[in-house]
Coordinates of C-alpha atoms and ligand atoms in Angstrom, one line a residue:
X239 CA -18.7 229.8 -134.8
X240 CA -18.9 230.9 -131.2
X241 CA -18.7 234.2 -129.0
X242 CA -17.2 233.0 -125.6
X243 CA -17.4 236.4 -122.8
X244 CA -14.2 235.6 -121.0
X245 CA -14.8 238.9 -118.8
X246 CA -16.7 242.7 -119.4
X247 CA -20.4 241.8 -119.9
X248 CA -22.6 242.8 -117.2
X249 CA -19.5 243.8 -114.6
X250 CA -17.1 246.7 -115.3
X251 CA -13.4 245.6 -116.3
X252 CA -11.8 242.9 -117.7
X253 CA -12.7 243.1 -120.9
X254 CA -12.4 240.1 -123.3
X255 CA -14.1 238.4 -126.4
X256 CA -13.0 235.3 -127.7
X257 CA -14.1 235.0 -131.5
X258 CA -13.8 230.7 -132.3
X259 CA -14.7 229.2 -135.5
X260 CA -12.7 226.4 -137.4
X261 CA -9.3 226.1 -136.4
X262 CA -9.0 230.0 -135.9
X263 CA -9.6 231.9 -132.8
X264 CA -8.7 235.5 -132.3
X265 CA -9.3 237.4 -128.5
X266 CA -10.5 241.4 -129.0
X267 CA -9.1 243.3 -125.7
X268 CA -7.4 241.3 -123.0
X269 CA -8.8 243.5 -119.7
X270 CA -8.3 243.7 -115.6
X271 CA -10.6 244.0 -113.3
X272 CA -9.9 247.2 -111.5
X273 CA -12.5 246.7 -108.5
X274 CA -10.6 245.1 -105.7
X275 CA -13.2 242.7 -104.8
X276 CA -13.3 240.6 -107.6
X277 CA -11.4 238.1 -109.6
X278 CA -9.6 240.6 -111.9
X279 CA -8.8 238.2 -114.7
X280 CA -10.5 236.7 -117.8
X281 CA -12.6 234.3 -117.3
X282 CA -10.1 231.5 -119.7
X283 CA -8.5 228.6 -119.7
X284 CA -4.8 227.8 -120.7
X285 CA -6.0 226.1 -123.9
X286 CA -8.3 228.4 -124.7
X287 CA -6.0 231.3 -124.4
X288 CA -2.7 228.9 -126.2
X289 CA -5.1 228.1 -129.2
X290 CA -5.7 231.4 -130.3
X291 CA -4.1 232.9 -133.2
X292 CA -4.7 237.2 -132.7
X293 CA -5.5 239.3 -130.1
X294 CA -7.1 242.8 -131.2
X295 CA -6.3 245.8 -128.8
X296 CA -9.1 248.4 -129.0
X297 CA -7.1 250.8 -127.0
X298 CA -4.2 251.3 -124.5
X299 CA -6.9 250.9 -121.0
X300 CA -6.0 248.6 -118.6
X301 CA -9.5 247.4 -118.6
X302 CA -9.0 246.5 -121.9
X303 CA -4.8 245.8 -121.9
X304 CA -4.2 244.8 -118.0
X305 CA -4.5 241.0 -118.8
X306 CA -1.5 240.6 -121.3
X307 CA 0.8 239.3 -119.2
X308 CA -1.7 236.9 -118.1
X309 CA -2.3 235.9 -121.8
X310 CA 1.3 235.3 -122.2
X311 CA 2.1 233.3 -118.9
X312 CA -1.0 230.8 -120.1
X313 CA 1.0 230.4 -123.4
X314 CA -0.5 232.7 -125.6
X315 CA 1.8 233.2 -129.2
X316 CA -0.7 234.4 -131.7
X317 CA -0.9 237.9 -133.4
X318 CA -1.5 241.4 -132.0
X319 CA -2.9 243.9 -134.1
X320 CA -3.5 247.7 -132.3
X321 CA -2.6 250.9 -133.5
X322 CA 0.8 252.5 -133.2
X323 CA -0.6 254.8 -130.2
X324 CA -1.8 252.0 -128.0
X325 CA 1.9 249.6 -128.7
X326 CA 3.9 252.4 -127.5
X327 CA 1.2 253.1 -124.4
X328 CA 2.0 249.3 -123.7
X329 CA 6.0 249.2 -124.6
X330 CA 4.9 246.3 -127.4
X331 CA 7.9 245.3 -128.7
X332 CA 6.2 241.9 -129.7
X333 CA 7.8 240.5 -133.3
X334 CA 4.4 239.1 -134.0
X335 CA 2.7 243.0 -133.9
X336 CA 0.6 244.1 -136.5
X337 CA 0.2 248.1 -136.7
X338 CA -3.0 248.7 -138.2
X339 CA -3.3 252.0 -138.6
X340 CA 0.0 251.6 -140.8
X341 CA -1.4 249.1 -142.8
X342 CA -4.9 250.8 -143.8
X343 CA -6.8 253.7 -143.5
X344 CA -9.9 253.7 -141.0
X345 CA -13.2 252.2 -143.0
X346 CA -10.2 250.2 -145.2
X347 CA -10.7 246.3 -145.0
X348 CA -7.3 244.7 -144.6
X349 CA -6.4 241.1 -144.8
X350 CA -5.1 239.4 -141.7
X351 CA -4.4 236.1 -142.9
X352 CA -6.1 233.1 -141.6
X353 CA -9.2 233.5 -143.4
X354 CA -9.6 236.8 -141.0
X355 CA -10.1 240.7 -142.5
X356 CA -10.9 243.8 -140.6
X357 CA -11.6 247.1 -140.9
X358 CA -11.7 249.9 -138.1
X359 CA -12.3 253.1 -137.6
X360 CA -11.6 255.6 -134.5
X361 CA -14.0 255.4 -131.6
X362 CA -13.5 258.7 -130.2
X363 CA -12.8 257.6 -126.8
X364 CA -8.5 258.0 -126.8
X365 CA -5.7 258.8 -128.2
X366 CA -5.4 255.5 -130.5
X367 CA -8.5 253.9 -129.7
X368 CA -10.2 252.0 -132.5
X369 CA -13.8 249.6 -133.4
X370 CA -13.5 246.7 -135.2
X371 CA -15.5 245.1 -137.9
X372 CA -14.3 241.6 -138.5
X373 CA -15.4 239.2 -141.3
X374 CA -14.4 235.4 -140.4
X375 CA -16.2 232.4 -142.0
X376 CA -18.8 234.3 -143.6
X377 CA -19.7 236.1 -140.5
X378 CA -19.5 239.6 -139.9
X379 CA -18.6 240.6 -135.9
X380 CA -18.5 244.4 -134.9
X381 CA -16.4 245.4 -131.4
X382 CA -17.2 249.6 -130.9
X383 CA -14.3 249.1 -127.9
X384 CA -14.8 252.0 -125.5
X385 CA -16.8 254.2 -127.8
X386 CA -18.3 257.9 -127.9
X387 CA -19.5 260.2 -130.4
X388 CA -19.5 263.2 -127.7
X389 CA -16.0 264.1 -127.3
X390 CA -15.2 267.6 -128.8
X391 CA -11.3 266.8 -128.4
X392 CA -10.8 263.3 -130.3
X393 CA -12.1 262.1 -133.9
X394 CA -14.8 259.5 -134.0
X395 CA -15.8 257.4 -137.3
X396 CA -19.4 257.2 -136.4
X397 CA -20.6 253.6 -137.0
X398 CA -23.3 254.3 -139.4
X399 CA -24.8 251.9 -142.5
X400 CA -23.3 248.6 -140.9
X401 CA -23.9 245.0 -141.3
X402 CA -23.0 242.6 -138.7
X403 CA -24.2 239.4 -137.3
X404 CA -23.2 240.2 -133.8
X405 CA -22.5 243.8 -132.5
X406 CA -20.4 243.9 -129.0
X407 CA -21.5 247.4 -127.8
X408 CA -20.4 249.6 -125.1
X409 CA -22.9 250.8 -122.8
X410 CA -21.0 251.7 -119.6
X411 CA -23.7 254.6 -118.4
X412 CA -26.4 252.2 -118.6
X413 CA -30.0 253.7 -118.5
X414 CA -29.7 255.8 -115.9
X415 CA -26.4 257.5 -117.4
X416 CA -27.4 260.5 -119.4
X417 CA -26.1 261.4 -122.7
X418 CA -23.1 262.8 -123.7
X419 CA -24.7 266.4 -124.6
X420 CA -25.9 266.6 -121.4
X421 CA -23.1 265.9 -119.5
X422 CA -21.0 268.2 -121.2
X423 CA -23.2 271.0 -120.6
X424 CA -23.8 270.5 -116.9
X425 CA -19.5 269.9 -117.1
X426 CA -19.4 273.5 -118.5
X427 CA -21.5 274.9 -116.2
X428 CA -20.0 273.9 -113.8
X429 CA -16.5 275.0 -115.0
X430 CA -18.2 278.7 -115.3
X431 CA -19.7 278.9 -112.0
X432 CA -16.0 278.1 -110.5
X433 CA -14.6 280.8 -112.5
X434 CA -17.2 283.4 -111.7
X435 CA -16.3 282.8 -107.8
X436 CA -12.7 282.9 -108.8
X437 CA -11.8 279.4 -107.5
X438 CA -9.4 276.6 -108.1
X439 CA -10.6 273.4 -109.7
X440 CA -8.3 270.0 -109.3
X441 CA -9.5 267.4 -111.4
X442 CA -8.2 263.7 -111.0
X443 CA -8.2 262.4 -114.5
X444 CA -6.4 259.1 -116.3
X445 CA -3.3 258.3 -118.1
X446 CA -5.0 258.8 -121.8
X447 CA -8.4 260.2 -122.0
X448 CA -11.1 262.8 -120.8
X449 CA -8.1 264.9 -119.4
X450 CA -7.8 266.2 -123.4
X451 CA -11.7 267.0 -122.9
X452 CA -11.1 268.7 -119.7
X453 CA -7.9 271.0 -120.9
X454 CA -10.3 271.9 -124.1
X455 CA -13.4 273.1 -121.5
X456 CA -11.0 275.0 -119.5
X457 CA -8.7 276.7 -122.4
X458 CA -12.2 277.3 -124.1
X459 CA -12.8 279.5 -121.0
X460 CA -9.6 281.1 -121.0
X461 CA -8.7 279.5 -117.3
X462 CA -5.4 278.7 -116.9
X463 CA -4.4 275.0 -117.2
X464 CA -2.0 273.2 -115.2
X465 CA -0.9 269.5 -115.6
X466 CA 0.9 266.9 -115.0
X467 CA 4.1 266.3 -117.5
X468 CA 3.0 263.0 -118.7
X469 CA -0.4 264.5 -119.9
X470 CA 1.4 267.8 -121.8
X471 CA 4.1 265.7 -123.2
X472 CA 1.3 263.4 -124.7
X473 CA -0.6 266.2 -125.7
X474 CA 2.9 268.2 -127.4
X475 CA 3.6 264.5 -129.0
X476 CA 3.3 265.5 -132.7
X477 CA 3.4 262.1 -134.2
X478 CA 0.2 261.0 -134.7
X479 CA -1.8 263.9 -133.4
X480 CA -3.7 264.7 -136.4
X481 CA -5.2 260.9 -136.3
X482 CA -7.0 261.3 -133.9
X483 CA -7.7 264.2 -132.2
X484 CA -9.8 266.9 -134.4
X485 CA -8.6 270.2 -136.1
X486 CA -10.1 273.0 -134.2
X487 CA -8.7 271.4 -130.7
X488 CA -5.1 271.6 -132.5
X489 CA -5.5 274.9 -133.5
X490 CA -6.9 276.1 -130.1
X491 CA -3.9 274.0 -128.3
X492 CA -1.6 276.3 -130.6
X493 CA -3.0 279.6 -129.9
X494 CA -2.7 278.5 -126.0
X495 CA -0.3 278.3 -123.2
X496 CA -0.4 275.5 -120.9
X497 CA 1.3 274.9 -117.8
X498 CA 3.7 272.4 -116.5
X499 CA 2.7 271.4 -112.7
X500 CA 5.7 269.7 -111.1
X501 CA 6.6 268.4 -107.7
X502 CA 3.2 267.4 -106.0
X503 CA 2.0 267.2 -103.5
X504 CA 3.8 270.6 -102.7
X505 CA 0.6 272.6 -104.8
X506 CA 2.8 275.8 -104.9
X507 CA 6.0 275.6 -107.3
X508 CA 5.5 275.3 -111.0
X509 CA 7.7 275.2 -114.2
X510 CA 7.3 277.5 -116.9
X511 CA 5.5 275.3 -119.5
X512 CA 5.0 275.3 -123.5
X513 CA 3.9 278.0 -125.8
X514 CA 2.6 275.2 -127.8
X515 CA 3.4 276.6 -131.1
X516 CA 4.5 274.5 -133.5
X517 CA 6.2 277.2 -135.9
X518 CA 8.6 278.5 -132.8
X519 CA 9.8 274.9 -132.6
X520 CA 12.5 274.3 -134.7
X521 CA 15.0 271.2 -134.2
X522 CA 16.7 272.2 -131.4
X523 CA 13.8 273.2 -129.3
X524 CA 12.5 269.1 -130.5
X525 CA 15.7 267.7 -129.2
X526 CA 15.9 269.6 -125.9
X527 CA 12.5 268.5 -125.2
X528 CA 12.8 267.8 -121.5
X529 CA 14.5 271.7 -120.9
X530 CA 11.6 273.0 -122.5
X531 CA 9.5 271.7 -120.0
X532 CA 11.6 271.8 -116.9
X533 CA 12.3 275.6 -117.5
X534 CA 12.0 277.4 -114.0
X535 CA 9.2 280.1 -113.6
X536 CA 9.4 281.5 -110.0
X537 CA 9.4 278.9 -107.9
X538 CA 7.4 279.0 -104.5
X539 CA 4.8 281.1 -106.3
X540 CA 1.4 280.5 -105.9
X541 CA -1.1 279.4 -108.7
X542 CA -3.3 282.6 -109.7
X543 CA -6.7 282.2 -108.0
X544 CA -5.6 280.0 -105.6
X545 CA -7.0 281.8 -103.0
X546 CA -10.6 283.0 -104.0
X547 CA -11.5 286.5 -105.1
X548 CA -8.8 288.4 -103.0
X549 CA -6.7 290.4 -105.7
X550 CA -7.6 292.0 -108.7
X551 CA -6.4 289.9 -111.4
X552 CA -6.8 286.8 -109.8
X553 CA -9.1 284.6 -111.0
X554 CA -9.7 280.5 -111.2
X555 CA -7.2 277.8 -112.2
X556 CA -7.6 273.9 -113.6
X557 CA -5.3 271.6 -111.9
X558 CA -5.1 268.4 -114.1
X559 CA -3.4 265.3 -112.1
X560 CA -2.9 262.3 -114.1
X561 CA -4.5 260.3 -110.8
X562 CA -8.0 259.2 -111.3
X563 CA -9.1 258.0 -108.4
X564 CA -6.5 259.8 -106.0
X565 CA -4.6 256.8 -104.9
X566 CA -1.2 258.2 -104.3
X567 CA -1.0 260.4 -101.1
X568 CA 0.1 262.8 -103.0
X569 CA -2.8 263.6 -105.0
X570 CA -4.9 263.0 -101.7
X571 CA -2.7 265.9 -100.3
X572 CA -3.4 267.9 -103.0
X573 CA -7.2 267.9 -103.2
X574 CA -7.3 268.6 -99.3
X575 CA -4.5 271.8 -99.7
X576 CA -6.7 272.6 -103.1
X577 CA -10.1 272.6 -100.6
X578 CA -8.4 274.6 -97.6
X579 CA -7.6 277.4 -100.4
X580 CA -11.7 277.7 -101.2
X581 CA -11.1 275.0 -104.5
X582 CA -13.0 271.8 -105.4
X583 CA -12.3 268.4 -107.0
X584 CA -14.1 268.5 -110.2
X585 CA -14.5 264.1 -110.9
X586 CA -15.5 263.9 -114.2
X587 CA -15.1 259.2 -114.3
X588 CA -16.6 256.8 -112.2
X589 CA -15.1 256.4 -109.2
X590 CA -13.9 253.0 -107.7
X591 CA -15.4 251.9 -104.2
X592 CA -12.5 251.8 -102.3
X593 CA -10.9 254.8 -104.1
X594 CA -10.1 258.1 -102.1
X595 CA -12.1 259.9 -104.9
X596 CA -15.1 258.1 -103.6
X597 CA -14.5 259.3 -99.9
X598 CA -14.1 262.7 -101.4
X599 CA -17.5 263.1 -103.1
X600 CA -19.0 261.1 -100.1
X601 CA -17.5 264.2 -97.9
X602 CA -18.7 266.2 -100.3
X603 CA -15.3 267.7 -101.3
X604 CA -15.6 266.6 -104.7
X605 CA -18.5 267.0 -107.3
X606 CA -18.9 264.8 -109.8
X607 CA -19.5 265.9 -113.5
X608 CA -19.4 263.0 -116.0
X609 CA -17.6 263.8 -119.2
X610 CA -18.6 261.0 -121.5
X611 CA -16.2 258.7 -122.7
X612 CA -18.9 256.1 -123.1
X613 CA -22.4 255.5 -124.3
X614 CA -25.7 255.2 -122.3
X615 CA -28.5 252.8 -123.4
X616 CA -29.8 255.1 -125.3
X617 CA -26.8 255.5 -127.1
X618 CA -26.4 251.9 -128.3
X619 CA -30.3 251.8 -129.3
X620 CA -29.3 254.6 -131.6
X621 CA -26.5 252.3 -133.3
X622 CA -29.0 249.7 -133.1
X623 CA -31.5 252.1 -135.1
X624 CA -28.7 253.1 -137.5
X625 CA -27.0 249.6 -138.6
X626 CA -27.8 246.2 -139.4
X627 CA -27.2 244.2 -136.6
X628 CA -28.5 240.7 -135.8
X629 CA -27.5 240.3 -132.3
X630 CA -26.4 242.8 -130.0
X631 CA -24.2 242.2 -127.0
X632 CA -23.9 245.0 -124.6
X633 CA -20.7 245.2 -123.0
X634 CA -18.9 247.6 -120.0
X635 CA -22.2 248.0 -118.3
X636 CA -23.9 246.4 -114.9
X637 CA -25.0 243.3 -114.3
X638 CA -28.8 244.9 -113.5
X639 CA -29.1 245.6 -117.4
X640 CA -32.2 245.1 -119.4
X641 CA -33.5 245.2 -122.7
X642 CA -36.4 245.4 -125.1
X643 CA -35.5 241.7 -125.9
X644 CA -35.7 242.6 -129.6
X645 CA -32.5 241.7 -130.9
X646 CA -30.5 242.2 -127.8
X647 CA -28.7 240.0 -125.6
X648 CA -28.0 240.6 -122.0
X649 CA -24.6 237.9 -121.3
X650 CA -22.1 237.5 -118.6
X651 CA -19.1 236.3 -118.3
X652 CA -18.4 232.4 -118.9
X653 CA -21.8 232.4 -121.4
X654 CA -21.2 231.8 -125.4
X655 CA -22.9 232.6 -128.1
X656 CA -23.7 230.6 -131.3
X657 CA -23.7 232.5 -134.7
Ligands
ZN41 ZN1 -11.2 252.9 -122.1
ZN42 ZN1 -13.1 250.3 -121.0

């Protein structure tokens, strides 16, 4: 049996394992490279991508997703099996999808077929975002996907007591990232500091993600949250909520009110948003879902705090933008109307080189607080110290990566290991 790395060791983006042994060959994640200035594709040839039977999605990310259509130009027919959460992120409509999280529980082995089982469990980094422990011909291979055990907003089934032959493990921060504890404090601080000077805070955040971890910081607070509609409606989305995103988060989103920003770049008129209580929410208020979030509230008004420390009962704001790295002009409008009224940009994710987010904290109109999504080195030595694992393949991290040696293997893309 072999591990080929089509893409996602020592580079960020483009995420892909390709799992042969036999007559069976399954992909895990099927990922784009984001950074502009390389080949964003999977490292794959038509026949290995036509050959394979399943393709695991760890979660919705494009770094992990982006290459789908890729895999089905080159001829690719075989399985997918994700969770419900990530095939409705992606519009799957695929007759060959297999919902995993319908068909067990997390830490629940399930048979694939094919001489192929898993089991997952939730890795704490999204909304719908899953490891994998696979057994194929006798071998045991564990994928963490994007993986955390930091977030205080979304449920993580910590990899503990594991066997596995090979272990692909994310280790985005590297050894200079620091851990997860950490970075949430100095995030909080920073939060507090804002507020004590009264000011307002944008932060650039993604589609599904650390914006959750950032609206629980700020609500924890008690600072006003604004956000984009995509990000409250996803939030609001009652389906599988209590999968994956943990209790007292809920319970604080439905003692809270959170607001509805509409129309950027124009950072002045909102919409009355949700009292997010579920009891007040009877049938009606479920169907007329879009007039419950479009309701007017004074139009033209500006958000409390805005302007720093000028009126008594103004005081700091969170601005959530579902915009990253700032690469619609409207968000770039934003962040430079947010600064002339005495705010910052709070980044809390890496930031892409060419991205405006960059030139920001370069210009020093952005600081940068890491909320951790990933793991550090130190991180993936703990699962190391804490499982079974033969061989361990870091993954999601920089080329300039280096080990102990021990049982850990530093690869790149195009290189294939034997088990
Ligand atoms: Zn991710
Ligand atoms: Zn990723």
């Amino acid at each position: 049996m072999e591990l080929y790395i089509a893409g996602g060791c020592a580079e960020h983006g483009r995420n892909c394992f390709l799992v042969k042994g036999g007559r069976t060959s399954f992909f895990v994640d099927a990922g784009l490279m984001k950074d502009p200035f390389r080949n964003p594709y999977p490292r794959l040839t038509g026949e290995q991508i036509g050959g394979a039977g399943y393709l695991f999605l760890t979660h919705c990310h494009a770094d992990h997703t982006g290459a789908l259509p890729f895999l089905f130009k080159h001829g690719f027919r075989g399985k997918i099996i994700t969770t419900r959460f990530t095939s409705e992120c992606l519009r799957l409509k695929n007759e060959n999808l297999v919902l995993i999280d319908r068909l067990s529980q997390p830490g629940e082995s399930v048979s694939l077929g094919g001489g192929l089982s898993v089991l997952w469990g939730r890795s704490g980094h999204c909304m719908g975002s899953i490891w994998l422990l696979v057994s194929f011909m006798d071998k045991k291979l564990l994928f963490t996907g994007d993986y955390t055990e930091h977030s205080q907003v979304y449920k993580v089934d910590k990899i503990r007591g594991m066997r596995a032959d090979v272990a692909v493990i994310d280790c985005a921060y590297g050894h200079t990232g620091r851990n997860g504890d950490y970075n949430l404090e100095a995030f909080r601080n920073e939060v507090a500091d804002m507020k004590t000077e009264k000011r307002p805070m944008l932060f650039p955040v993604p589609a599904h993600g650390r914006g959750f971890d950032v609206i629980r910081e700020l609500l924890n607070q008690e600072i006003p949250v604004y956000a984009d509609k995509s990000l409250i409606s996803e939030l609001m989305d009652t389906k599988d909520r209590g999968t994956w995103l943990r209790k007292r988060f809920i319970r604080k989103l439905r003692g809270s009110v959170l607001y509805t920003l509409d129309r950027y770049p124009v950072l002045l008129p909102f919409v009355k948003s949700s009292r997010s209580e579920e009891k007040h929410r009877n049938a009606a208020e479920r169907e007329s879902e879009s007039r419950y979030f479009t309701e007017e509230l004074e139009p033209g008004r500006k958000i409390n705090g805005a302007m720093p420390g000028r009126k008594n009962g103004k005081g700091a704001a969170g601005i959530l933008i579902r915009d990253s790295q700032l690469f619609r002009f409207s968000s770039r409008a934003s962040a430079l109307e947010l600064y002339g009224e005495g705010g910052i940009t709070i980044l809390t994710g890496k930031q892409l080189p060419d991205s405006y987010a960059k030139t920001l904290l370069d210009s020093e109109l952005a600081v940068f607080r890491r909320l951790s999504v990933h793991q550090n080195a130190d991180e993936l030595l703990l699962l190391r110290e804490k499982n079974e694992f033969k061989t361990i393949v870091p993954f999601h991290c920089g080329s300039s990566l280096t080990f102990d040696k021990k049982n850990i293997q530093v690869m790149h893309p195009g290189e294939i290991l034997r088990l």
